[in-house]
Short mmCIF file of C-alpha atoms and ligand atoms in Angstrom, two decimals:
data_model
loop_
_atom_site.label_atom_id
_atom_site.label_comp_id
_atom_site.label_asym_id
_atom_site.label_seq_id
_atom_site.Cartn_x
_atom_site.Cartn_y
_atom_site.Cartn_z
CA MET B 1 -9.75 -83.19 -0.76
CA ALA B 2 -6.19 -82.90 0.90
CA VAL B 3 -7.71 -78.51 2.45
CA SER B 4 -10.90 -80.15 3.38
CA LEU B 5 -9.28 -83.51 5.15
CA ARG B 6 -7.20 -81.25 6.69
CA CYS B 7 -9.90 -78.47 7.46
CA HIS B 8 -11.65 -82.06 9.87
CA ARG B 9 -8.94 -83.09 11.43
CA THR B 10 -7.42 -79.99 12.82
CA VAL B 11 -11.50 -78.29 13.18
CA LEU B 12 -11.61 -77.24 17.08
CA LEU B 13 -15.98 -76.32 16.75
CA ALA B 14 -17.70 -79.25 16.24
CA VAL B 15 -18.42 -78.29 12.20
CA ALA B 16 -19.70 -81.16 10.34
CA PHE B 17 -18.58 -80.43 7.33
CA CYS B 18 -16.22 -78.28 5.04
CA PHE B 19 -17.28 -78.00 1.73
CA LEU B 20 -14.92 -74.53 0.81
CA PRO B 21 -11.04 -74.68 1.47
CA CYS B 22 -9.96 -73.68 4.91
CA ILE B 23 -9.21 -70.35 5.07
CA THR B 24 -5.19 -70.28 5.24
CA SER B 25 -3.44 -68.30 7.97
CA SER B 26 0.35 -68.36 9.27
CA LEU B 27 -0.88 -69.93 11.74
CA ASN B 28 -0.14 -73.83 12.32
CA LEU B 29 -3.02 -74.89 12.42
CA GLU B 30 -1.63 -78.30 14.62
CA ASP B 31 -0.44 -75.21 17.55
CA PRO B 32 -3.13 -76.78 20.51
CA ASN B 33 -3.90 -73.37 21.44
CA VAL B 34 -5.07 -72.56 18.05
CA CYS B 35 -8.50 -71.37 18.11
CA SER B 36 -11.28 -71.65 14.98
CA HIS B 37 -14.42 -70.15 14.41
CA TRP B 38 -17.47 -70.77 11.53
CA GLU B 39 -17.29 -67.12 10.05
CA SER B 40 -20.89 -66.29 7.73
CA TYR B 41 -19.72 -64.51 4.75
CA SER B 42 -21.42 -63.22 1.07
CA VAL B 43 -21.21 -63.74 -2.23
CA THR B 44 -22.65 -62.00 -4.81
CA VAL B 45 -24.11 -64.92 -7.48
CA GLN B 46 -26.12 -64.35 -10.49
CA GLU B 47 -29.17 -66.70 -9.69
CA SER B 48 -32.60 -67.76 -12.48
CA TYR B 49 -35.34 -67.54 -11.53
CA ALA B 50 -39.12 -67.80 -13.02
CA HIS B 51 -40.44 -64.75 -13.97
CA PRO B 52 -43.79 -64.46 -14.94
CA PHE B 53 -44.88 -63.00 -17.44
CA ASP B 54 -49.05 -61.51 -18.97
CA GLN B 55 -49.25 -63.73 -21.48
CA ILE B 56 -51.93 -62.48 -24.42
CA TYR B 57 -54.73 -65.75 -26.16
CA TYR B 58 -56.84 -65.36 -28.58
CA THR B 59 -60.14 -67.32 -27.99
CA SER B 60 -63.42 -67.55 -29.68
CA CYS B 61 -66.39 -65.01 -28.23
CA THR B 62 -69.39 -65.56 -27.65
CA ASP B 63 -70.12 -62.75 -30.04
CA ILE B 64 -70.41 -64.05 -33.18
CA LEU B 65 -69.00 -61.42 -35.22
CA ASN B 66 -66.46 -61.54 -33.46
CA TRP B 67 -65.55 -65.07 -33.73
CA PHE B 68 -61.91 -65.95 -32.01
CA LYS B 69 -61.63 -62.24 -32.33
CA CYS B 70 -61.65 -62.12 -28.16
CA THR B 71 -58.47 -62.05 -26.03
CA ARG B 72 -57.70 -63.67 -22.78
CA HIS B 73 -54.65 -62.95 -19.84
CA ARG B 74 -53.02 -65.42 -18.17
CA VAL B 75 -49.24 -65.13 -15.86
CA SER B 76 -46.66 -67.49 -17.58
CA TYR B 77 -43.76 -67.63 -16.20
CA ARG B 78 -39.61 -67.59 -18.17
CA THR B 79 -36.73 -68.48 -16.99
CA ALA B 80 -34.19 -64.87 -16.15
CA TYR B 81 -31.47 -63.94 -14.52
CA ARG B 82 -30.43 -62.07 -11.72
CA ARG B 83 -27.66 -60.76 -9.31
CA GLY B 84 -27.86 -62.98 -5.92
CA GLU B 85 -26.54 -62.54 -2.34
CA LYS B 86 -25.73 -66.02 -1.03
CA THR B 87 -24.53 -66.43 2.19
CA MET B 88 -21.30 -69.13 3.22
CA TYR B 89 -19.35 -69.63 5.43
CA ARG B 90 -15.63 -70.21 6.62
CA ARG B 91 -13.47 -71.01 9.08
CA LYS B 92 -11.54 -68.22 11.21
CA SER B 93 -8.14 -69.09 12.85
CA GLN B 94 -6.43 -67.43 15.31
CA CYS B 95 -5.12 -67.64 18.42
CA CYS B 96 -7.08 -68.79 21.63
CA PRO B 97 -7.98 -67.15 24.20
CA GLY B 98 -5.24 -65.80 26.63
CA PHE B 99 -2.72 -65.82 23.49
CA TYR B 100 -1.10 -63.97 21.04
CA GLU B 101 0.35 -64.51 17.90
CA ASN B 102 3.77 -64.36 17.74
CA GLY B 103 5.30 -65.37 14.17
CA GLU B 104 4.12 -68.92 13.43
CA ILE B 105 3.35 -69.51 17.03
CA CYS B 106 0.21 -68.49 19.28
CA ALA B 107 2.10 -67.87 22.77
CA PRO B 108 0.06 -67.18 25.65
CA HIS B 109 0.02 -63.67 27.59
CA CYS B 110 0.94 -62.88 30.80
CA ALA B 111 -0.42 -60.08 32.44
CA GLU B 112 2.50 -58.97 33.93
CA SER B 113 6.21 -59.78 32.64
CA CYS B 114 7.79 -62.22 34.14
CA VAL B 115 10.80 -61.03 35.32
CA HIS B 116 13.08 -64.21 36.08
CA GLY B 117 11.51 -66.33 34.11
CA ARG B 118 9.05 -67.20 31.16
CA CYS B 119 5.92 -66.68 30.37
CA MET B 120 3.90 -70.61 30.22
CA ALA B 121 0.43 -69.96 29.93
CA PRO B 122 -1.53 -66.59 30.12
CA ASN B 123 -0.69 -65.45 33.16
CA THR B 124 1.43 -67.47 34.58
CA CYS B 125 4.94 -67.48 34.51
CA GLN B 126 7.57 -69.86 35.04
CA CYS B 127 10.70 -68.82 37.00
CA GLU B 128 14.21 -70.39 36.53
CA PRO B 129 15.42 -72.11 39.66
CA GLY B 130 15.63 -70.15 42.53
CA TRP B 131 12.94 -67.08 41.87
CA GLY B 132 9.92 -67.14 42.65
CA GLY B 133 6.64 -64.34 43.30
CA SER B 134 4.01 -64.42 40.32
CA ASN B 135 6.04 -62.61 38.36
CA CYS B 136 9.27 -64.21 39.58
CA SER B 137 10.96 -61.34 41.11
CA SER B 138 11.02 -62.18 44.56
CA ALA B 139 14.64 -64.18 44.97
CA CYS B 140 14.16 -67.79 46.34
CA ASP B 141 14.66 -66.98 50.98
CA SER B 142 16.53 -69.30 52.51
CA ASN B 143 15.22 -71.52 53.15
CA HIS B 144 13.69 -72.26 49.79
CA TRP B 145 15.07 -73.37 46.15
CA GLY B 146 14.01 -74.44 42.82
CA SER B 147 12.02 -73.18 40.13
CA HIS B 148 8.58 -70.72 42.28
CA CYS B 149 11.45 -71.55 45.54
CA SER B 150 8.81 -74.39 46.42
CA ASN B 151 11.94 -77.56 47.19
CA ARG B 152 12.35 -77.39 50.59
CA CYS B 153 15.80 -76.40 52.08
CA GLN B 154 17.49 -79.72 53.72
CA CYS B 155 20.34 -77.54 54.59
CA GLN B 156 21.26 -78.16 58.58
CA ASN B 157 23.41 -77.02 61.06
CA GLY B 158 23.77 -73.88 59.61
CA ALA B 159 24.83 -74.26 55.93
CA LEU B 160 23.02 -72.11 53.01
CA CYS B 161 21.64 -73.25 50.65
CA ASN B 162 21.71 -73.35 47.25
CA PRO B 163 18.93 -71.08 45.37
CA ILE B 164 19.06 -72.86 42.34
CA THR B 165 20.29 -76.53 42.81
CA GLY B 166 19.42 -76.32 47.07
CA ALA B 167 23.17 -77.61 47.26
CA CYS B 168 24.16 -77.31 51.26
CA ILE B 169 27.08 -74.71 51.53
CA CYS B 170 28.51 -76.68 54.49
CA THR B 171 29.41 -74.23 57.56
CA PRO B 172 33.51 -75.05 58.62
CA GLY B 173 32.59 -78.05 60.35
CA TYR B 174 29.96 -79.49 58.85
CA ARG B 175 29.79 -82.10 56.24
CA GLY B 176 27.17 -84.91 54.20
CA TRP B 177 25.05 -83.58 51.17
CA ARG B 178 22.77 -82.29 54.21
CA CYS B 179 25.83 -81.28 56.76
CA GLU B 180 24.44 -84.00 58.86
CA ALA B 181 27.53 -84.46 60.11
CA GLN B 182 30.69 -83.67 62.17
CA CYS B 183 34.30 -82.92 59.93
CA GLU B 184 35.89 -87.09 60.16
CA VAL B 185 38.05 -87.33 64.03
CA GLY B 186 41.26 -85.36 62.13
CA THR B 187 39.77 -82.86 60.19
CA TYR B 188 38.27 -79.87 61.22
CA GLY B 189 37.25 -76.48 59.65
CA ASN B 190 35.86 -75.09 56.56
CA GLY B 191 34.80 -78.19 54.20
CA CYS B 192 36.89 -80.68 57.48
CA GLN B 193 40.19 -79.41 54.44
CA GLN B 194 42.45 -78.91 58.10
CA LYS B 195 44.23 -81.18 59.02
CA CYS B 196 44.20 -81.88 63.30
CA GLN B 197 47.80 -80.55 65.10
CA CYS B 198 46.02 -82.48 68.55
CA GLN B 199 48.83 -85.12 70.05
CA ASN B 200 48.59 -87.96 72.43
CA GLY B 201 45.08 -88.57 71.91
CA ALA B 202 43.82 -85.98 71.92
CA THR B 203 40.53 -84.21 70.27
CA CYS B 204 40.00 -81.66 68.16
CA HIS B 205 37.02 -79.42 67.75
CA HIS B 206 35.17 -80.03 65.28
CA VAL B 207 35.34 -76.33 63.60
CA THR B 208 37.96 -74.84 65.76
CA GLY B 209 41.07 -77.45 64.99
CA GLU B 210 41.20 -76.35 69.52
CA CYS B 211 43.03 -79.79 70.72
CA LYS B 212 41.18 -81.50 73.42
CA CYS B 213 43.97 -82.85 76.18
CA SER B 214 43.18 -86.23 77.14
CA PRO B 215 44.08 -86.10 81.22
CA GLY B 216 47.48 -86.15 81.97
CA TYR B 217 47.92 -83.81 78.76
CA THR B 218 48.64 -79.55 78.67
CA GLY B 219 49.69 -77.48 75.62
CA ALA B 220 48.52 -76.27 73.03
CA PHE B 221 49.16 -79.04 71.07
CA CYS B 222 48.79 -81.22 74.51
CA GLU B 223 52.11 -82.23 73.24
CA ASP B 224 53.10 -81.77 76.75
CA LEU B 225 53.22 -83.07 80.08
CA CYS B 226 51.25 -82.23 83.32
CA PRO B 227 53.48 -80.06 85.04
CA PRO B 228 55.57 -81.49 88.05
CA GLY B 229 52.25 -81.32 90.85
CA LYS B 230 49.17 -81.49 88.15
CA HIS B 231 47.88 -84.18 87.36
CA GLY B 232 44.11 -85.59 85.24
CA GLN B 233 41.29 -83.86 83.53
CA GLN B 234 43.41 -80.43 82.02
CA CYS B 235 46.55 -81.08 84.81
CA GLU B 236 44.15 -79.37 87.18
CA GLU B 237 44.11 -82.63 89.97
CA ARG B 238 46.74 -81.68 92.20
CA CYS B 239 49.96 -84.27 93.13
CA PRO B 240 49.45 -86.07 96.99
CA CYS B 241 52.80 -87.59 96.52
CA GLN B 242 54.66 -87.35 99.66
CA ASN B 243 58.73 -87.67 100.46
CA GLY B 244 59.34 -87.27 96.90
CA GLY B 245 56.73 -89.35 94.80
CA VAL B 246 56.22 -88.63 91.47
CA CYS B 247 52.55 -88.62 90.25
CA HIS B 248 51.45 -90.30 87.18
CA HIS B 249 50.38 -87.50 84.79
CA VAL B 250 47.34 -89.23 83.83
CA THR B 251 45.86 -90.81 86.93
CA GLY B 252 48.32 -89.23 89.55
CA GLU B 253 48.99 -92.61 91.28
CA CYS B 254 52.21 -91.96 93.13
CA SER B 255 55.79 -93.87 91.70
CA CYS B 256 57.30 -93.38 95.55
CA PRO B 257 61.00 -93.73 95.89
CA ALA B 258 63.13 -96.02 96.93
CA GLY B 259 62.25 -97.01 100.33
CA TRP B 260 59.03 -95.40 100.70
CA MET B 261 55.41 -96.71 100.33
CA GLY B 262 52.04 -96.45 100.56
CA THR B 263 49.65 -94.63 98.57
CA VAL B 264 50.80 -90.45 99.38
CA CYS B 265 54.44 -92.94 99.84
CA GLY B 266 53.94 -91.72 103.19
CA GLN B 267 54.59 -95.20 104.72
CA PRO B 268 58.52 -96.40 104.92
CA CYS B 269 59.73 -99.31 104.23
CA PRO B 270 59.18 -102.65 106.39
CA GLU B 271 61.39 -103.72 108.42
CA GLY B 272 63.62 -106.28 106.05
CA ARG B 273 62.58 -104.60 103.07
CA PHE B 274 64.22 -102.11 100.79
CA GLY B 275 64.03 -100.36 97.96
CA GLN B 276 61.17 -98.92 94.54
CA ASN B 277 58.24 -100.52 96.07
CA CYS B 278 59.70 -102.24 98.83
CA SER B 279 59.96 -104.62 96.93
CA GLN B 280 63.94 -105.99 97.67
CA GLU B 281 65.00 -108.12 101.11
CA CYS B 282 67.28 -106.96 103.15
CA GLN B 283 70.58 -109.08 103.17
CA CYS B 284 71.94 -107.86 106.63
CA HIS B 285 73.49 -109.50 109.26
CA ASN B 286 74.03 -110.05 113.01
CA ASN B 287 71.75 -107.42 113.92
CA GLY B 288 72.73 -105.21 111.34
CA PHE B 289 70.74 -101.84 109.80
CA CYS B 290 68.69 -102.34 106.55
CA MET B 291 68.31 -98.41 104.91
CA SER B 292 65.56 -98.98 103.17
CA SER B 293 66.08 -96.84 100.46
CA THR B 294 69.50 -98.30 99.40
CA GLY B 295 69.15 -101.71 100.91
CA GLN B 296 72.86 -100.57 103.12
CA CYS B 297 73.10 -102.04 105.51
CA LEU B 298 75.00 -100.15 108.78
CA CYS B 299 76.20 -103.30 110.67
CA SER B 300 76.30 -103.33 114.57
CA PRO B 301 79.61 -102.67 116.15
CA GLY B 302 81.98 -105.28 115.75
CA TYR B 303 80.34 -106.40 112.03
CA THR B 304 81.97 -106.30 108.45
CA GLY B 305 81.56 -106.43 105.05
CA GLU B 306 78.51 -105.78 103.11
CA ARG B 307 76.08 -107.84 104.17
CA CYS B 308 77.92 -107.49 108.08
CA GLN B 309 78.15 -111.00 107.58
CA ASP B 310 81.85 -110.57 108.96
CA GLU B 311 83.35 -110.48 112.82
CA CYS B 312 85.88 -107.30 112.78
CA PRO B 313 90.14 -108.36 111.91
CA VAL B 314 91.93 -109.70 114.76
CA GLY B 315 92.85 -106.05 116.43
CA THR B 316 90.29 -104.65 115.75
CA TYR B 317 86.50 -104.73 117.55
CA GLY B 318 83.15 -101.59 117.86
CA ALA B 319 80.69 -99.89 115.18
CA GLY B 320 82.94 -99.47 111.42
CA CYS B 321 85.28 -102.06 113.51
CA ALA B 322 87.46 -98.84 114.53
CA LYS B 323 88.89 -98.95 117.63
CA THR B 324 91.57 -101.22 118.47
CA CYS B 325 92.32 -104.02 120.65
CA ARG B 326 94.48 -102.78 123.77
CA CYS B 327 94.62 -106.36 124.58
CA LYS B 328 97.82 -107.83 125.65
CA ASN B 329 99.17 -111.60 126.01
CA ASN B 330 97.64 -113.30 123.50
CA SER B 331 94.50 -111.67 125.36
CA LYS B 332 91.20 -112.67 123.31
CA CYS B 333 89.09 -109.24 122.50
CA TYR B 334 85.61 -108.26 121.64
CA HIS B 335 84.80 -108.29 119.02
CA THR B 336 82.29 -106.40 120.11
CA ASN B 337 82.82 -104.70 123.14
CA GLY B 338 86.72 -104.68 123.27
CA MET B 339 86.66 -106.37 125.69
CA CYS B 340 89.68 -109.05 126.90
CA LEU B 341 89.56 -112.34 127.75
CA CYS B 342 92.88 -113.10 129.80
CA GLU B 343 95.17 -116.46 128.93
CA PRO B 344 95.16 -117.95 132.21
CA GLY B 345 98.31 -116.50 134.57
CA TYR B 346 96.86 -112.86 133.34
CA THR B 347 94.03 -110.42 134.54
CA GLY B 348 93.52 -107.09 134.01
CA GLU B 349 90.89 -105.14 132.09
CA THR B 350 94.00 -105.58 129.49
CA CYS B 351 95.80 -108.61 130.71
CA ASP B 352 98.81 -106.48 131.64
CA ILE B 353 98.43 -108.61 135.04
CA ARG B 354 100.49 -110.71 135.68
CA LEU B 355 98.95 -113.56 138.69
CA CYS B 356 102.35 -115.16 139.65
CA PRO B 357 105.11 -112.64 140.82
CA GLU B 358 108.72 -112.04 138.32
CA GLY B 359 110.28 -114.99 137.61
CA ASN B 360 107.90 -117.54 138.95
CA TYR B 361 105.13 -119.24 137.12
CA GLY B 362 102.45 -122.31 137.91
CA LEU B 363 98.89 -122.70 138.66
CA ARG B 364 100.58 -121.83 142.44
CA CYS B 365 103.46 -119.85 141.18
CA ASP B 366 106.13 -121.86 143.02
CA ARG B 367 108.03 -122.70 139.59
CA LYS B 368 110.93 -120.29 138.67
CA CYS B 369 111.59 -119.25 135.45
CA PRO B 370 113.05 -120.79 133.15
CA CYS B 371 114.07 -117.72 131.11
CA TYR B 372 117.40 -116.32 130.65
CA ALA B 373 116.22 -112.86 132.33
CA GLN B 374 118.66 -109.80 130.81
CA ASN B 375 117.32 -111.35 127.35
CA THR B 376 113.47 -112.14 127.85
CA ARG B 377 110.34 -109.57 127.68
CA SER B 378 107.99 -111.96 129.95
CA CYS B 379 108.13 -115.28 130.65
CA HIS B 380 104.33 -116.44 130.64
CA PRO B 381 102.63 -117.25 134.28
CA MET B 382 101.18 -120.56 133.92
CA SER B 383 103.52 -122.53 130.87
CA GLY B 384 106.99 -120.48 132.40
CA GLU B 385 107.62 -120.14 127.76
CA CYS B 386 110.02 -117.43 127.49
CA THR B 387 109.52 -114.56 125.08
CA CYS B 388 112.77 -113.81 124.49
CA GLN B 389 113.29 -109.18 123.91
CA PRO B 390 114.87 -108.08 120.15
CA GLY B 391 117.67 -110.12 119.05
CA TRP B 392 117.20 -113.42 121.50
CA SER B 393 115.71 -116.38 120.62
CA GLY B 394 115.79 -120.10 121.46
CA LEU B 395 114.06 -121.51 124.35
CA TYR B 396 115.24 -119.48 127.27
CA CYS B 397 116.47 -116.94 124.88
CA ASN B 398 119.89 -117.21 125.23
CA GLU B 399 121.18 -117.62 121.78
CA THR B 400 121.10 -114.59 119.47
CA CYS B 401 119.43 -113.98 116.34
CA THR B 402 120.70 -117.17 113.50
CA PRO B 403 123.81 -115.14 111.17
CA GLY B 404 121.83 -112.47 108.91
CA PHE B 405 118.39 -112.05 110.92
CA TYR B 406 117.76 -109.11 113.58
CA GLY B 407 114.77 -107.92 115.56
CA GLU B 408 111.75 -109.47 117.37
CA SER B 409 112.11 -113.58 117.58
C1 NAG S 1 5.84 -58.22 40.39
O1 NAG S 1 5.75 -58.21 41.42
C2 NAG S 1 5.70 -57.44 42.71
C3 NAG S 1 4.61 -57.19 43.67
O2 NAG S 1 4.48 -58.59 43.36
C4 NAG S 1 6.14 -55.29 42.29
O3 NAG S 1 5.79 -54.86 43.47
C5 NAG S 1 6.93 -55.55 40.93
O4 NAG S 1 6.56 -53.90 40.38
C6 NAG S 1 6.38 -56.42 38.82
N1 NAG S 1 7.14 -56.40 38.75
C7 NAG S 1 7.16 -56.35 36.94
C8 NAG S 1 7.75 -55.85 36.19
O5 NAG S 1 6.18 -56.94 36.51
C1 NAG S 2 56.85 -101.00 91.38
O1 NAG S 2 54.90 -101.21 91.61
C2 NAG S 2 54.66 -100.43 90.88
C3 NAG S 2 53.42 -101.28 90.37
O2 NAG S 2 53.39 -102.43 90.70
C4 NAG S 2 54.65 -101.22 89.19
O3 NAG S 2 54.89 -100.39 87.58
C5 NAG S 2 56.90 -100.99 88.83
O4 NAG S 2 57.26 -101.52 88.55
C6 NAG S 2 57.22 -101.58 90.93
N1 NAG S 2 58.79 -101.20 91.15
C7 NAG S 2 59.95 -101.91 90.91
C8 NAG S 2 61.33 -101.73 90.70
O5 NAG S 2 59.38 -103.02 91.30
#
């Protein structure tokens, strides 16, 4: 009974009944690749049949003499047995077309052997990732990956594609799962593992690490300022600054030395100003000349002092107060040109000429000097006042020095 039930369940060919125990085989009937059909066979059986035979019976005769001696024939039957052939049917299981028996299972058969893969269905290879072709013998080209090389590589920027997983192997300088991005700023090279060495705001080439200097810098790592006289992008610009002006290494703007101004330092400071940027005010008085670089005052003749604020000291005159006045007899000396301003009674360039004859004084030179002449150096031509020789004193120069003193006055 159990056997017959199983038959019903696994019937592949439409058969309505199962009247003999199913033919057992080593194949698993639940294997979807097992096919079955019915085959006929004959068995020898004892069969009964109605065997005819000739039955003789007696009957009354028309001939009176032989009354009841007459015989008649009739065909009669009796049960007999004989050997017979009987056609029977049984289910036969075997691997479906395209499959072959391999142990307990029906394995698909591939006419070509699957070189890098498995035979999955009749004449159908399932390739291992990385292999393609009908017999899985050709490796994936660089643009495809996976089983049967059926996936397109997504790698960019020259990256290689792993033929098995499709993973991208980036070329130096790129990153991201499709190698779509350049290395992050500050890194470069294989796997973006290298650290950029560029300085001063330079950018680093994502592949080679080469530094691209920002304007004003030079050197392999952009560590140096542009050399003197150069500036700007790649230090290619010429410096236009004159008079010792210094170029800014980036912008080229001139930084002028003290005393100069203008975009290329071509203009001296305007009058009255000096120093860096001509930003300071000169302090020179009395027409003193201001040095535009330092602000130092060059005084005009007759003046001295840091700001030319002082007249020359008494007795000196001229440029730098370097000349000595020659004015005599208490005359005033002009600090600028040394000219003498004579006291009344004197004249001459140095006021050394008495207007009155020797020994006289007064507006009309009509008065006699009261001085002791031999002890007197001079008698004032207007006042008659006596100026004594050394060793003498007193109003008229008639007194010797007080004890303990000597000399003039
Ligand atoms: C696989 O197929 C290729 C061409 O499709 C053929 O050249 C090669 O001989 C085959 N290899 C095997 C082992 O069948
Ligand atoms: C000169 O001018 C520049 C630009 O205006 C400025 O940066 C600099 O500080 C100035 N220097 C002086 C000494 O004033």
